[in-house]
Amino acid sequence: MDQKEDWTLEDHFKNLVTEARDLYLSDEVPCVDGPPTPLEFHRDWVCPNRPVIFRRCIDHWPALSKWTPAYLRDKIGDQAVTVAVTPNGMADAVYKDKFVMPEERQMKFSSFLDILEKKENKQTQTVVPLQEEGVFYVQKQNSNLLSEFRDIIDDVETELVWASTALGKQPDAVNFWMGEEKAVTSMHKDHYENLYCVISGQKHFILHPPTDLPYIPYGTYPAARYKVTNGEDFDVMDEPDVGEVPWIPIDPVLPNLERWPKYGNSKPVHCTVHAGDVLYLPSLWFHHVRQEHATIAVNFWYDMEYDIKYNYFKFLEGLVKSNQSASVR
């Protein structure tokens, strides 16, 4: 777009998105063989805030060959782990105008594996045991690999040395992920540099750069949590102590463009991360995640630098909110 004195804020938003795509973004997530040097990682990907997939980056981890259901059952089957359970696979997502968190259950890891294996085998049962209803996902994002899964830590690394060197810090959290195909991570952003390592299976990501913010619908929703009540059904229970949560309501797989027409101006980037791959997901990038059944992953969160990029993002966020308020008036 040519510069014009009579541009509206919407014109500037459109120009921002167009220039970002033309100058430094691509239609696909680049793939690079092997781990980068710390200098390459920082210079080529962290500084420009661009995602990348490093292929065959963790092939030396024993976990890639060891972490079969039988091995995990033997090593940590009796270990109590935290499992997120929802009726629909949508944990931490907008449902019926509320931000709904999962029910969290403590169970033996062997019991969790039993449930996944039954669903994978598609066993037909006239009556589904109550404790197995819903969608089960190990997704506790509190460095659970170092606590609940400590007995298999030796099969992986607790940091990516080249990333730690480049970022000048240790990971804030190291998380273990495993769940059903129906378990979905709704679209959101994080204030972390995310190194996402797939051990087995595949993860499917839909990504949006921070510059797409003007076209990403946001709302503020009262917090709630799924809970099985009366020993029978899932219910949605309010969580007043949490307060209201800003979240993205749209499903980028099947976006409702009648309700959120501006989302049609965005251009999502799709990528699949395979076993042995590491996805670098930069801070402030919007992402939505799906997976194959029983996919296992480990991710490293490094706290982002609150530098000029963060300042620009917050400035853009303020402009978007002001523009929305002006449109309502």
PDB file of C-alpha atoms in Angstrom, residues 12-309:
ATOM      1  CA  HIS A  12      -2.193   0.680   8.879  1.00  0.00           C
ATOM      2  CA  PHE A  13      -3.015  -2.766  10.283  1.00  0.00           C
ATOM      3  CA  LYS A  14      -3.301  -4.154   6.758  1.00  0.00           C
ATOM      4  CA  ASN A  15       0.004  -2.576   5.806  1.00  0.00           C
ATOM      5  CA  LEU A  16       1.698  -4.024   8.895  1.00  0.00           C
ATOM      6  CA  VAL A  17       0.544  -7.557   8.070  1.00  0.00           C
ATOM      7  CA  THR A  18       1.444  -7.224   4.383  1.00  0.00           C
ATOM      8  CA  GLU A  19       4.924  -5.857   5.040  1.00  0.00           C
ATOM      9  CA  ALA A  20       5.667  -8.564   7.612  1.00  0.00           C
ATOM     10  CA  ARG A  21       4.786 -11.260   5.082  1.00  0.00           C
ATOM     11  CA  ASP A  22       6.781  -9.585   2.326  1.00  0.00           C
ATOM     12  CA  LEU A  23       9.884  -8.761   4.352  1.00  0.00           C
ATOM     13  CA  TYR A  24      10.636 -11.669   6.659  1.00  0.00           C
ATOM     14  CA  LEU A  25       7.842 -14.231   6.959  1.00  0.00           C
ATOM     15  CA  SER A  26       7.237 -17.211   4.685  1.00  0.00           C
ATOM     16  CA  ASP A  27       4.256 -19.365   3.788  1.00  0.00           C
ATOM     17  CA  GLU A  28       5.895 -22.411   5.350  1.00  0.00           C
ATOM     18  CA  VAL A  29       7.947 -23.109   8.455  1.00  0.00           C
ATOM     19  CA  PRO A  30      11.528 -23.671   7.259  1.00  0.00           C
ATOM     20  CA  CYS A  31      13.211 -26.982   8.040  1.00  0.00           C
ATOM     21  CA  VAL A  32      16.913 -27.256   8.869  1.00  0.00           C
ATOM     22  CA  ASP A  33      18.902 -30.463   9.286  1.00  0.00           C
ATOM     23  CA  GLY A  34      20.513 -31.008  12.664  1.00  0.00           C
ATOM     24  CA  PRO A  35      20.894 -28.683  15.638  1.00  0.00           C
ATOM     25  CA  PRO A  36      22.162 -25.149  15.005  1.00  0.00           C
ATOM     26  CA  THR A  37      25.093 -23.520  16.702  1.00  0.00           C
ATOM     27  CA  PRO A  38      24.096 -21.053  19.436  1.00  0.00           C
ATOM     28  CA  LEU A  39      25.100 -18.179  17.133  1.00  0.00           C
ATOM     29  CA  GLU A  40      23.029 -19.510  14.233  1.00  0.00           C
ATOM     30  CA  PHE A  41      20.008 -20.076  16.443  1.00  0.00           C
ATOM     31  CA  HIS A  42      20.126 -16.594  17.950  1.00  0.00           C
ATOM     32  CA  ARG A  43      21.002 -14.755  14.744  1.00  0.00           C
ATOM     33  CA  ASP A  44      18.752 -16.550  12.253  1.00  0.00           C
ATOM     34  CA  TRP A  45      15.676 -17.386  14.343  1.00  0.00           C
ATOM     35  CA  VAL A  46      15.451 -15.780  17.795  1.00  0.00           C
ATOM     36  CA  CYS A  47      16.325 -12.221  16.776  1.00  0.00           C
ATOM     37  CA  PRO A  48      13.938 -12.121  13.778  1.00  0.00           C
ATOM     38  CA  ASN A  49      11.290 -13.994  15.822  1.00  0.00           C
ATOM     39  CA  ARG A  50      10.807 -16.681  13.166  1.00  0.00           C
ATOM     40  CA  PRO A  51       9.743 -20.302  13.714  1.00  0.00           C
ATOM     41  CA  VAL A  52      11.835 -23.163  12.373  1.00  0.00           C
ATOM     42  CA  ILE A  53      11.894 -26.961  12.547  1.00  0.00           C
ATOM     43  CA  PHE A  54      15.241 -28.605  13.266  1.00  0.00           C
ATOM     44  CA  ARG A  55      15.140 -32.094  11.751  1.00  0.00           C
ATOM     45  CA  ARG A  56      16.866 -35.074  13.360  1.00  0.00           C
ATOM     46  CA  CYS A  57      17.885 -32.794  16.179  1.00  0.00           C
ATOM     47  CA  ILE A  58      17.339 -35.187  19.079  1.00  0.00           C
ATOM     48  CA  ASP A  59      18.011 -38.528  17.414  1.00  0.00           C
ATOM     49  CA  HIS A  60      20.617 -39.272  20.078  1.00  0.00           C
ATOM     50  CA  TRP A  61      18.003 -39.227  22.850  1.00  0.00           C
ATOM     51  CA  PRO A  62      17.358 -42.777  24.127  1.00  0.00           C
ATOM     52  CA  ALA A  63      13.697 -41.821  24.556  1.00  0.00           C
ATOM     53  CA  LEU A  64      13.070 -42.035  20.801  1.00  0.00           C
ATOM     54  CA  SER A  65      13.603 -45.789  20.847  1.00  0.00           C
ATOM     55  CA  LYS A  66      12.830 -46.567  24.488  1.00  0.00           C
ATOM     56  CA  TRP A  67       9.551 -44.786  25.188  1.00  0.00           C
ATOM     57  CA  THR A  68       7.172 -47.531  24.140  1.00  0.00           C
ATOM     58  CA  PRO A  69       4.019 -48.148  26.198  1.00  0.00           C
ATOM     59  CA  ALA A  70       5.606 -51.319  27.623  1.00  0.00           C
ATOM     60  CA  TYR A  71       8.771 -49.493  28.674  1.00  0.00           C
ATOM     61  CA  LEU A  72       6.869 -46.586  30.238  1.00  0.00           C
ATOM     62  CA  ARG A  73       4.551 -48.978  32.048  1.00  0.00           C
ATOM     63  CA  ASP A  74       7.555 -50.797  33.501  1.00  0.00           C
ATOM     64  CA  LYS A  75       9.483 -47.661  34.483  1.00  0.00           C
ATOM     65  CA  ILE A  76       6.751 -45.343  35.772  1.00  0.00           C
ATOM     66  CA  GLY A  77       3.536 -47.372  35.745  1.00  0.00           C
ATOM     67  CA  ASP A  78       3.041 -46.989  39.489  1.00  0.00           C
ATOM     68  CA  GLN A  79       3.907 -43.294  39.486  1.00  0.00           C
ATOM     69  CA  ALA A  80       1.011 -40.927  40.258  1.00  0.00           C
ATOM     70  CA  VAL A  81       0.686 -38.294  37.537  1.00  0.00           C
ATOM     71  CA  THR A  82      -1.614 -35.361  36.861  1.00  0.00           C
ATOM     72  CA  VAL A  83      -3.995 -35.921  33.947  1.00  0.00           C
ATOM     73  CA  ALA A  84      -6.273 -33.279  32.402  1.00  0.00           C
ATOM     74  CA  VAL A  85      -9.742 -34.661  31.653  1.00  0.00           C
ATOM     75  CA  THR A  86     -12.425 -32.946  29.567  1.00  0.00           C
ATOM     76  CA  PRO A  87     -15.637 -34.125  27.903  1.00  0.00           C
ATOM     77  CA  ASN A  88     -14.573 -32.815  24.491  1.00  0.00           C
ATOM     78  CA  GLY A  89     -10.771 -32.577  24.388  1.00  0.00           C
ATOM     79  CA  MET A  90     -10.821 -28.790  24.762  1.00  0.00           C
ATOM     80  CA  ALA A  91      -8.827 -27.949  27.877  1.00  0.00           C
ATOM     81  CA  ASP A  92      -8.093 -24.279  28.587  1.00  0.00           C
ATOM     82  CA  ALA A  93     -10.497 -23.114  25.914  1.00  0.00           C
ATOM     83  CA  VAL A  94     -13.606 -21.009  25.418  1.00  0.00           C
ATOM     84  CA  TYR A  95     -16.788 -23.041  25.816  1.00  0.00           C
ATOM     85  CA  LYS A  96     -20.245 -21.474  26.040  1.00  0.00           C
ATOM     86  CA  ASP A  97     -18.846 -18.009  26.793  1.00  0.00           C
ATOM     87  CA  LYS A  98     -16.571 -19.207  29.590  1.00  0.00           C
ATOM     88  CA  PHE A  99     -12.871 -19.980  29.737  1.00  0.00           C
ATOM     89  CA  VAL A 100     -12.992 -23.577  30.892  1.00  0.00           C
ATOM     90  CA  MET A 101     -10.042 -25.411  32.420  1.00  0.00           C
ATOM     91  CA  PRO A 102      -9.829 -29.207  32.627  1.00  0.00           C
ATOM     92  CA  GLU A 103     -10.585 -31.383  35.579  1.00  0.00           C
ATOM     93  CA  GLU A 104      -7.235 -32.543  36.943  1.00  0.00           C
ATOM     94  CA  ARG A 105      -7.033 -36.097  38.214  1.00  0.00           C
ATOM     95  CA  GLN A 106      -4.263 -37.919  39.979  1.00  0.00           C
ATOM     96  CA  MET A 107      -3.897 -41.461  38.684  1.00  0.00           C
ATOM     97  CA  LYS A 108      -1.268 -44.095  38.160  1.00  0.00           C
ATOM     98  CA  PHE A 109       0.445 -43.703  34.813  1.00  0.00           C
ATOM     99  CA  SER A 110      -0.403 -47.334  34.055  1.00  0.00           C
ATOM    100  CA  SER A 111      -4.114 -46.483  34.401  1.00  0.00           C
ATOM    101  CA  PHE A 112      -3.662 -43.596  31.980  1.00  0.00           C
ATOM    102  CA  LEU A 113      -1.951 -45.958  29.502  1.00  0.00           C
ATOM    103  CA  ASP A 114      -4.793 -48.465  29.902  1.00  0.00           C
ATOM    104  CA  ILE A 115      -7.316 -45.828  28.863  1.00  0.00           C
ATOM    105  CA  LEU A 116      -5.292 -44.738  25.831  1.00  0.00           C
ATOM    106  CA  GLU A 117      -4.733 -48.300  24.695  1.00  0.00           C
ATOM    107  CA  LYS A 118      -8.419 -49.187  24.952  1.00  0.00           C
ATOM    108  CA  LYS A 119      -9.356 -46.173  22.845  1.00  0.00           C
ATOM    109  CA  GLU A 120      -6.636 -46.895  20.306  1.00  0.00           C
ATOM    110  CA  ASN A 121      -7.873 -50.472  19.945  1.00  0.00           C
ATOM    111  CA  LYS A 122     -11.429 -49.111  19.644  1.00  0.00           C
ATOM    112  CA  GLN A 123     -12.804 -51.750  21.928  1.00  0.00           C
ATOM    113  CA  THR A 124     -16.569 -51.846  21.806  1.00  0.00           C
ATOM    114  CA  GLN A 125     -18.183 -51.733  25.208  1.00  0.00           C
ATOM    115  CA  THR A 126     -21.864 -51.454  25.980  1.00  0.00           C
ATOM    116  CA  VAL A 127     -21.036 -49.531  29.129  1.00  0.00           C
ATOM    117  CA  VAL A 128     -18.027 -47.227  29.352  1.00  0.00           C
ATOM    118  CA  PRO A 129     -16.610 -47.089  32.883  1.00  0.00           C
ATOM    119  CA  LEU A 130     -17.282 -43.673  34.362  1.00  0.00           C
ATOM    120  CA  GLN A 131     -13.635 -43.119  35.231  1.00  0.00           C
ATOM    121  CA  GLU A 132     -12.721 -43.559  31.547  1.00  0.00           C
ATOM    122  CA  GLU A 133     -15.272 -41.182  30.051  1.00  0.00           C
ATOM    123  CA  GLY A 134     -13.947 -38.007  28.488  1.00  0.00           C
ATOM    124  CA  VAL A 135     -10.646 -37.120  26.836  1.00  0.00           C
ATOM    125  CA  PHE A 136      -7.407 -37.674  28.768  1.00  0.00           C
ATOM    126  CA  TYR A 137      -4.242 -35.608  28.318  1.00  0.00           C
ATOM    127  CA  VAL A 138      -1.012 -35.333  30.302  1.00  0.00           C
ATOM    128  CA  GLN A 139      -0.358 -31.621  29.844  1.00  0.00           C
ATOM    129  CA  LYS A 140       0.595 -30.233  33.262  1.00  0.00           C
ATOM    130  CA  GLN A 141       2.787 -27.249  32.372  1.00  0.00           C
ATOM    131  CA  ASN A 142       4.696 -26.960  35.634  1.00  0.00           C
ATOM    132  CA  SER A 143       7.938 -28.712  34.638  1.00  0.00           C
ATOM    133  CA  ASN A 144       6.244 -32.037  35.264  1.00  0.00           C
ATOM    134  CA  LEU A 145       9.032 -33.953  33.499  1.00  0.00           C
ATOM    135  CA  LEU A 146      11.338 -33.050  36.386  1.00  0.00           C
ATOM    136  CA  SER A 147       8.858 -34.110  39.059  1.00  0.00           C
ATOM    137  CA  GLU A 148       6.207 -36.623  38.054  1.00  0.00           C
ATOM    138  CA  PHE A 149       8.355 -38.189  35.314  1.00  0.00           C
ATOM    139  CA  ARG A 150      11.743 -37.971  36.993  1.00  0.00           C
ATOM    140  CA  ASP A 151      12.330 -41.739  36.648  1.00  0.00           C
ATOM    141  CA  ILE A 152      12.686 -41.399  32.859  1.00  0.00           C
ATOM    142  CA  ILE A 153      14.681 -38.155  32.814  1.00  0.00           C
ATOM    143  CA  ASP A 154      17.873 -40.002  31.881  1.00  0.00           C
ATOM    144  CA  ASP A 155      16.290 -40.849  28.503  1.00  0.00           C
ATOM    145  CA  VAL A 156      16.264 -37.192  27.423  1.00  0.00           C
ATOM    146  CA  GLU A 157      18.207 -34.007  28.075  1.00  0.00           C
ATOM    147  CA  THR A 158      16.941 -31.506  30.624  1.00  0.00           C
ATOM    148  CA  GLU A 159      18.006 -28.618  28.406  1.00  0.00           C
ATOM    149  CA  LEU A 160      19.014 -27.991  24.822  1.00  0.00           C
ATOM    150  CA  VAL A 161      22.548 -26.722  25.351  1.00  0.00           C
ATOM    151  CA  TRP A 162      22.678 -24.738  22.113  1.00  0.00           C
ATOM    152  CA  ALA A 163      19.398 -22.995  23.038  1.00  0.00           C
ATOM    153  CA  SER A 164      20.462 -22.323  26.625  1.00  0.00           C
ATOM    154  CA  THR A 165      23.759 -20.882  25.395  1.00  0.00           C
ATOM    155  CA  ALA A 166      22.069 -18.697  22.797  1.00  0.00           C
ATOM    156  CA  LEU A 167      19.414 -17.430  25.208  1.00  0.00           C
ATOM    157  CA  GLY A 168      21.801 -17.076  28.151  1.00  0.00           C
ATOM    158  CA  LYS A 169      19.558 -18.922  30.606  1.00  0.00           C
ATOM    159  CA  GLN A 170      18.238 -22.282  31.703  1.00  0.00           C
ATOM    160  CA  PRO A 171      14.703 -23.441  30.853  1.00  0.00           C
ATOM    161  CA  ASP A 172      11.949 -22.148  33.113  1.00  0.00           C
ATOM    162  CA  ALA A 173      10.035 -25.390  32.627  1.00  0.00           C
ATOM    163  CA  VAL A 174      10.500 -28.795  31.015  1.00  0.00           C
ATOM    164  CA  ASN A 175       7.149 -30.444  30.283  1.00  0.00           C
ATOM    165  CA  PHE A 176       5.995 -33.935  29.293  1.00  0.00           C
ATOM    166  CA  TRP A 177       2.974 -34.260  26.956  1.00  0.00           C
ATOM    167  CA  MET A 178       0.958 -37.341  26.015  1.00  0.00           C
ATOM    168  CA  GLY A 179      -2.693 -37.806  25.180  1.00  0.00           C
ATOM    169  CA  GLU A 180      -5.505 -38.763  22.881  1.00  0.00           C
ATOM    170  CA  GLU A 181      -6.023 -37.650  19.309  1.00  0.00           C
ATOM    171  CA  LYS A 182      -9.081 -35.673  20.456  1.00  0.00           C
ATOM    172  CA  ALA A 183      -7.006 -33.590  22.881  1.00  0.00           C
ATOM    173  CA  VAL A 184      -6.552 -30.152  21.330  1.00  0.00           C
ATOM    174  CA  THR A 185      -4.635 -27.094  22.488  1.00  0.00           C
ATOM    175  CA  SER A 186      -6.756 -24.060  21.630  1.00  0.00           C
ATOM    176  CA  MET A 187      -5.187 -21.039  19.999  1.00  0.00           C
ATOM    177  CA  HIS A 188      -3.175 -18.827  22.342  1.00  0.00           C
ATOM    178  CA  LYS A 189       0.236 -17.198  22.728  1.00  0.00           C
ATOM    179  CA  ASP A 190       2.958 -17.577  25.361  1.00  0.00           C
ATOM    180  CA  HIS A 191       5.591 -15.285  26.810  1.00  0.00           C
ATOM    181  CA  TYR A 192       8.202 -17.980  26.282  1.00  0.00           C
ATOM    182  CA  GLU A 193      10.681 -19.125  23.681  1.00  0.00           C
ATOM    183  CA  ASN A 194       9.337 -22.631  23.123  1.00  0.00           C
ATOM    184  CA  LEU A 195      11.471 -25.571  21.940  1.00  0.00           C
ATOM    185  CA  TYR A 196       8.986 -28.361  21.234  1.00  0.00           C
ATOM    186  CA  CYS A 197      10.498 -31.846  20.823  1.00  0.00           C
ATOM    187  CA  VAL A 198       8.398 -34.723  19.492  1.00  0.00           C
ATOM    188  CA  ILE A 199       9.469 -38.144  20.790  1.00  0.00           C
ATOM    189  CA  SER A 200       6.883 -40.297  18.988  1.00  0.00           C
ATOM    190  CA  GLY A 201       3.901 -39.617  16.739  1.00  0.00           C
ATOM    191  CA  GLN A 202       3.182 -36.230  15.192  1.00  0.00           C
ATOM    192  CA  LYS A 203       2.031 -32.786  16.282  1.00  0.00           C
ATOM    193  CA  HIS A 204       0.121 -30.496  13.924  1.00  0.00           C
ATOM    194  CA  PHE A 205       0.538 -26.756  14.503  1.00  0.00           C
ATOM    195  CA  ILE A 206      -1.389 -23.792  13.124  1.00  0.00           C
ATOM    196  CA  LEU A 207       0.663 -20.646  13.636  1.00  0.00           C
ATOM    197  CA  HIS A 208       0.104 -16.911  13.370  1.00  0.00           C
ATOM    198  CA  PRO A 209       2.841 -14.281  13.766  1.00  0.00           C
ATOM    199  CA  PRO A 210       2.357 -11.496  16.333  1.00  0.00           C
ATOM    200  CA  THR A 211       1.667  -9.066  13.470  1.00  0.00           C
ATOM    201  CA  ASP A 212      -1.607 -10.908  12.791  1.00  0.00           C
ATOM    202  CA  LEU A 213      -2.957  -9.657  16.127  1.00  0.00           C
ATOM    203  CA  PRO A 214      -5.395  -7.150  14.510  1.00  0.00           C
ATOM    204  CA  TYR A 215      -7.214 -10.092  12.903  1.00  0.00           C
ATOM    205  CA  ILE A 216      -7.141 -12.536  15.831  1.00  0.00           C
ATOM    206  CA  PRO A 217     -10.420 -12.350  17.794  1.00  0.00           C
ATOM    207  CA  TYR A 218     -10.036 -11.915  21.527  1.00  0.00           C
ATOM    208  CA  GLY A 219     -12.550 -11.877  24.328  1.00  0.00           C
ATOM    209  CA  THR A 220     -12.573 -11.799  28.122  1.00  0.00           C
ATOM    210  CA  TYR A 221     -14.329 -14.723  29.763  1.00  0.00           C
ATOM    211  CA  PRO A 222     -15.161 -15.763  33.325  1.00  0.00           C
ATOM    212  CA  ALA A 223     -13.052 -18.729  34.412  1.00  0.00           C
ATOM    213  CA  ALA A 224     -14.597 -22.125  35.011  1.00  0.00           C
ATOM    214  CA  ARG A 225     -13.513 -25.757  35.295  1.00  0.00           C
ATOM    215  CA  TYR A 226     -14.890 -29.090  34.151  1.00  0.00           C
ATOM    216  CA  LYS A 227     -15.931 -31.325  37.024  1.00  0.00           C
ATOM    217  CA  VAL A 228     -17.720 -34.647  37.184  1.00  0.00           C
ATOM    218  CA  THR A 229     -20.702 -34.089  39.465  1.00  0.00           C
ATOM    219  CA  ASN A 230     -23.027 -36.622  41.059  1.00  0.00           C
ATOM    220  CA  GLY A 231     -20.604 -39.284  39.912  1.00  0.00           C
ATOM    221  CA  GLU A 232     -22.163 -39.177  36.451  1.00  0.00           C
ATOM    222  CA  ASP A 233     -21.776 -36.164  34.167  1.00  0.00           C
ATOM    223  CA  PHE A 234     -19.300 -33.413  33.375  1.00  0.00           C
ATOM    224  CA  ASP A 235     -20.425 -30.024  34.583  1.00  0.00           C
ATOM    225  CA  VAL A 236     -18.893 -26.572  34.238  1.00  0.00           C
ATOM    226  CA  MET A 237     -18.159 -25.054  37.629  1.00  0.00           C
ATOM    227  CA  ASP A 238     -17.324 -21.358  38.011  1.00  0.00           C
ATOM    228  CA  GLU A 239     -13.873 -20.443  39.332  1.00  0.00           C
ATOM    229  CA  PRO A 240     -14.433 -16.937  40.770  1.00  0.00           C
ATOM    230  CA  ASP A 241     -10.991 -16.848  42.417  1.00  0.00           C
ATOM    231  CA  VAL A 242      -9.365 -17.003  38.973  1.00  0.00           C
ATOM    232  CA  GLY A 243     -11.338 -14.041  37.682  1.00  0.00           C
ATOM    233  CA  GLU A 244     -11.743 -13.218  34.001  1.00  0.00           C
ATOM    234  CA  VAL A 245      -9.363 -14.564  31.396  1.00  0.00           C
ATOM    235  CA  PRO A 246      -8.537 -13.003  27.992  1.00  0.00           C
ATOM    236  CA  TRP A 247      -8.617 -15.769  25.393  1.00  0.00           C
ATOM    237  CA  ILE A 248      -9.079 -16.490  21.688  1.00  0.00           C
ATOM    238  CA  PRO A 249     -12.475 -18.076  20.911  1.00  0.00           C
ATOM    239  CA  ILE A 250     -11.980 -19.003  17.262  1.00  0.00           C
ATOM    240  CA  ASP A 251     -11.198 -22.513  16.026  1.00  0.00           C
ATOM    241  CA  PRO A 252      -8.645 -22.012  13.204  1.00  0.00           C
ATOM    242  CA  VAL A 253      -9.383 -25.482  11.815  1.00  0.00           C
ATOM    243  CA  LEU A 254     -12.981 -24.491  11.017  1.00  0.00           C
ATOM    244  CA  PRO A 255     -13.107 -20.726  11.570  1.00  0.00           C
ATOM    245  CA  ASN A 256     -16.499 -19.085  11.807  1.00  0.00           C
ATOM    246  CA  LEU A 257     -15.891 -16.172   9.440  1.00  0.00           C
ATOM    247  CA  GLU A 258     -19.454 -14.952   9.720  1.00  0.00           C
ATOM    248  CA  ARG A 259     -18.878 -14.230  13.390  1.00  0.00           C
ATOM    249  CA  TRP A 260     -15.211 -13.172  13.031  1.00  0.00           C
ATOM    250  CA  PRO A 261     -14.829 -11.909   9.448  1.00  0.00           C
ATOM    251  CA  LYS A 262     -11.511 -10.128  10.121  1.00  0.00           C
ATOM    252  CA  TYR A 263      -9.834 -13.470  10.720  1.00  0.00           C
ATOM    253  CA  GLY A 264     -10.131 -14.018   6.978  1.00  0.00           C
ATOM    254  CA  ASN A 265      -7.476 -11.316   6.504  1.00  0.00           C
ATOM    255  CA  SER A 266      -4.911 -13.393   8.374  1.00  0.00           C
ATOM    256  CA  LYS A 267      -2.740 -16.059   6.820  1.00  0.00           C
ATOM    257  CA  PRO A 268      -2.096 -19.046   9.096  1.00  0.00           C
ATOM    258  CA  VAL A 269       1.005 -21.173   8.665  1.00  0.00           C
ATOM    259  CA  HIS A 270       0.613 -24.941   9.033  1.00  0.00           C
ATOM    260  CA  CYS A 271       3.352 -27.371   9.977  1.00  0.00           C
ATOM    261  CA  THR A 272       3.718 -30.950  11.203  1.00  0.00           C
ATOM    262  CA  VAL A 273       6.430 -31.873  13.682  1.00  0.00           C
ATOM    263  CA  HIS A 274       7.561 -35.498  13.468  1.00  0.00           C
ATOM    264  CA  ALA A 275       9.410 -37.741  15.904  1.00  0.00           C
ATOM    265  CA  GLY A 276      12.977 -36.515  16.270  1.00  0.00           C
ATOM    266  CA  ASP A 277      12.086 -32.952  15.233  1.00  0.00           C
ATOM    267  CA  VAL A 278      12.347 -29.809  17.343  1.00  0.00           C
ATOM    268  CA  LEU A 279      10.040 -26.885  16.574  1.00  0.00           C
ATOM    269  CA  TYR A 280      11.261 -23.489  17.669  1.00  0.00           C
ATOM    270  CA  LEU A 281       8.070 -21.577  18.415  1.00  0.00           C
ATOM    271  CA  PRO A 282       9.021 -17.954  19.110  1.00  0.00           C
ATOM    272  CA  SER A 283       7.507 -15.958  21.920  1.00  0.00           C
ATOM    273  CA  LEU A 284       4.206 -14.168  21.209  1.00  0.00           C
ATOM    274  CA  TRP A 285       3.362 -16.363  18.213  1.00  0.00           C
ATOM    275  CA  PHE A 286      -0.231 -17.600  18.259  1.00  0.00           C
ATOM    276  CA  HIS A 287      -0.544 -21.366  17.993  1.00  0.00           C
ATOM    277  CA  HIS A 288      -3.142 -24.118  17.900  1.00  0.00           C
ATOM    278  CA  VAL A 289      -2.034 -27.752  18.321  1.00  0.00           C
ATOM    279  CA  ARG A 290      -3.456 -31.156  17.393  1.00  0.00           C
ATOM    280  CA  GLN A 291      -1.825 -34.566  17.516  1.00  0.00           C
ATOM    281  CA  GLU A 292      -1.949 -38.212  16.628  1.00  0.00           C
ATOM    282  CA  HIS A 293      -3.209 -40.624  19.262  1.00  0.00           C
ATOM    283  CA  ALA A 294      -0.686 -41.207  22.077  1.00  0.00           C
ATOM    284  CA  THR A 295       1.887 -38.793  20.656  1.00  0.00           C
ATOM    285  CA  ILE A 296       4.638 -38.072  23.190  1.00  0.00           C
ATOM    286  CA  ALA A 297       6.510 -34.783  23.354  1.00  0.00           C
ATOM    287  CA  VAL A 298       8.804 -32.828  25.644  1.00  0.00           C
ATOM    288  CA  ASN A 299       9.067 -29.064  25.488  1.00  0.00           C
ATOM    289  CA  PHE A 300      11.397 -26.471  26.957  1.00  0.00           C
ATOM    290  CA  TRP A 301      10.129 -23.037  27.937  1.00  0.00           C
ATOM    291  CA  TYR A 302      12.689 -20.243  28.140  1.00  0.00           C
ATOM    292  CA  ASP A 303      11.408 -16.934  29.471  1.00  0.00           C
ATOM    293  CA  MET A 304      11.347 -14.327  26.718  1.00  0.00           C
ATOM    294  CA  GLU A 305      13.346 -11.123  26.788  1.00  0.00           C
ATOM    295  CA  TYR A 306      11.018  -8.204  27.483  1.00  0.00           C
ATOM    296  CA  ASP A 307      12.770  -6.033  24.960  1.00  0.00           C
ATOM    297  CA  ILE A 308      11.673  -3.697  22.165  1.00  0.00           C
ATOM    298  CA  LYS A 309       9.738  -6.491  20.407  1.00  0.00           C
TER     299      LYS A 309
END
